[in-house]
Amino acid sequence: MPRPEGYRKARRLVELGERYNLPVLSFIDTPGAYPGIDAEERGINEAIAVNMAMMSRVKTPLIATVTGEANSGGAIAIGVSDQLNMLQYSTYTVITPEGCATILWKSSEYASAAAEAMGVTSTRLEELGIVDQTIAEPLGGAHRDVAATAENIKTALLEQMDRLSATDTETLIERRYKRLMSYGLSA
């Protein structure tokens, strides 16, 4: 789980991408930001907020790819992007299905119902306009054929980098900001 320092390091790397006019690729696999009191004392909320604000206006293409789970603001803090991809079997949500079920139904036994209601899959999130592209995985998941999955990711990223690099910077920033502000709106 990322801590404040991890988000600050990510921010510095995005700023380097901007300085050298390089696209920035983020790979996301996190259950969310570290929830400990020490993280609160070191400014986890500030680190997440600053990342989101900075990434919404950085002058270089940003591409994020969810490779496992992407939960909470901890995922958004490194996932603000011009292009959001998800591997076919990955998930992206504001809270884990178990956490949601515990809050709503007082039992994590309802996690599958919560996951269905939240629409955590790449297919559903693509329908809602949150995810731009689902990247195919082998039957059973990426670990079944790592080389094929890597090739699928590479193919998608190269096409996206070409397209985004040809797009006017101000257009990228405007679209990215609108996208970020649309999170949570009803489809």
CSV table of C-alpha atoms in Angstrom, one decimal, residues 93-155:
chain,number,residue,atom,x,y,z
A,93,THR,CA,-13.4,0.8,-7.5
A,94,VAL,CA,-13.6,3.3,-4.7
A,95,ILE,CA,-13.8,0.6,-2.1
A,96,THR,CA,-13.2,-3.1,-2.0
A,97,PRO,CA,-16.3,-5.2,-2.5
A,98,GLU,CA,-15.7,-6.7,1.0
A,99,GLY,CA,-15.5,-3.3,2.5
A,100,CYS,CA,-18.7,-2.1,0.7
A,101,ALA,CA,-20.6,-5.3,1.7
A,102,THR,CA,-19.5,-4.8,5.3
A,103,ILE,CA,-20.8,-1.2,5.3
A,104,LEU,CA,-24.0,-1.9,3.5
A,105,TRP,CA,-25.0,-5.4,4.7
A,106,LYS,CA,-22.9,-5.7,7.8
A,107,SER,CA,-21.1,-8.8,6.4
A,108,SER,CA,-18.4,-9.4,3.8
A,109,GLU,CA,-20.3,-12.5,2.7
A,110,TYR,CA,-22.1,-10.2,0.3
A,111,ALA,CA,-18.9,-9.1,-1.5
A,112,SER,CA,-20.0,-10.5,-4.9
A,113,ALA,CA,-23.3,-8.6,-4.7
A,114,ALA,CA,-21.4,-5.5,-3.8
A,115,ALA,CA,-19.0,-6.0,-6.7
A,116,GLU,CA,-21.9,-6.4,-9.1
A,117,ALA,CA,-23.6,-3.3,-7.8
A,118,MET,CA,-20.4,-1.2,-8.0
A,119,GLY,CA,-19.5,-2.4,-11.5
A,120,VAL,CA,-15.8,-3.0,-10.8
A,121,THR,CA,-14.9,-4.8,-14.0
A,122,SER,CA,-13.1,-3.3,-17.0
A,123,THR,CA,-16.1,-4.1,-19.3
A,124,ARG,CA,-18.6,-2.3,-17.0
A,125,LEU,CA,-16.3,0.7,-16.5
A,126,GLU,CA,-15.7,0.9,-20.2
A,127,GLU,CA,-19.5,1.0,-20.7
A,128,LEU,CA,-19.7,3.9,-18.2
A,129,GLY,CA,-16.9,5.8,-20.0
A,130,ILE,CA,-14.4,5.6,-17.1
A,131,VAL,CA,-12.1,3.1,-18.8
A,132,ASP,CA,-11.0,3.7,-22.4
A,133,GLN,CA,-9.7,0.3,-23.3
A,134,THR,CA,-9.7,-3.2,-21.9
A,135,ILE,CA,-6.5,-5.1,-22.7
A,136,ALA,CA,-7.1,-8.8,-23.3
A,137,GLU,CA,-5.6,-11.4,-21.0
A,138,PRO,CA,-5.2,-15.2,-21.5
A,139,LEU,CA,-8.0,-17.4,-20.2
A,140,GLY,CA,-7.4,-17.5,-16.4
A,141,GLY,CA,-5.4,-14.3,-16.2
A,142,ALA,CA,-2.1,-12.6,-17.1
A,143,HIS,CA,0.0,-15.0,-15.1
A,144,ARG,CA,-1.0,-17.9,-17.5
A,145,ASP,CA,1.0,-16.3,-20.3
A,146,VAL,CA,3.0,-13.3,-19.2
A,147,ALA,CA,4.7,-12.8,-22.6
A,148,ALA,CA,1.4,-12.6,-24.4
A,149,THR,CA,0.0,-10.2,-21.9
A,150,ALA,CA,3.1,-8.0,-22.1
A,151,GLU,CA,2.8,-8.0,-25.9
A,152,ASN,CA,-0.9,-6.9,-25.6
A,153,ILE,CA,0.0,-4.1,-23.2
A,154,LYS,CA,2.9,-3.0,-25.4
A,155,THR,CA,0.7,-2.9,-28.6
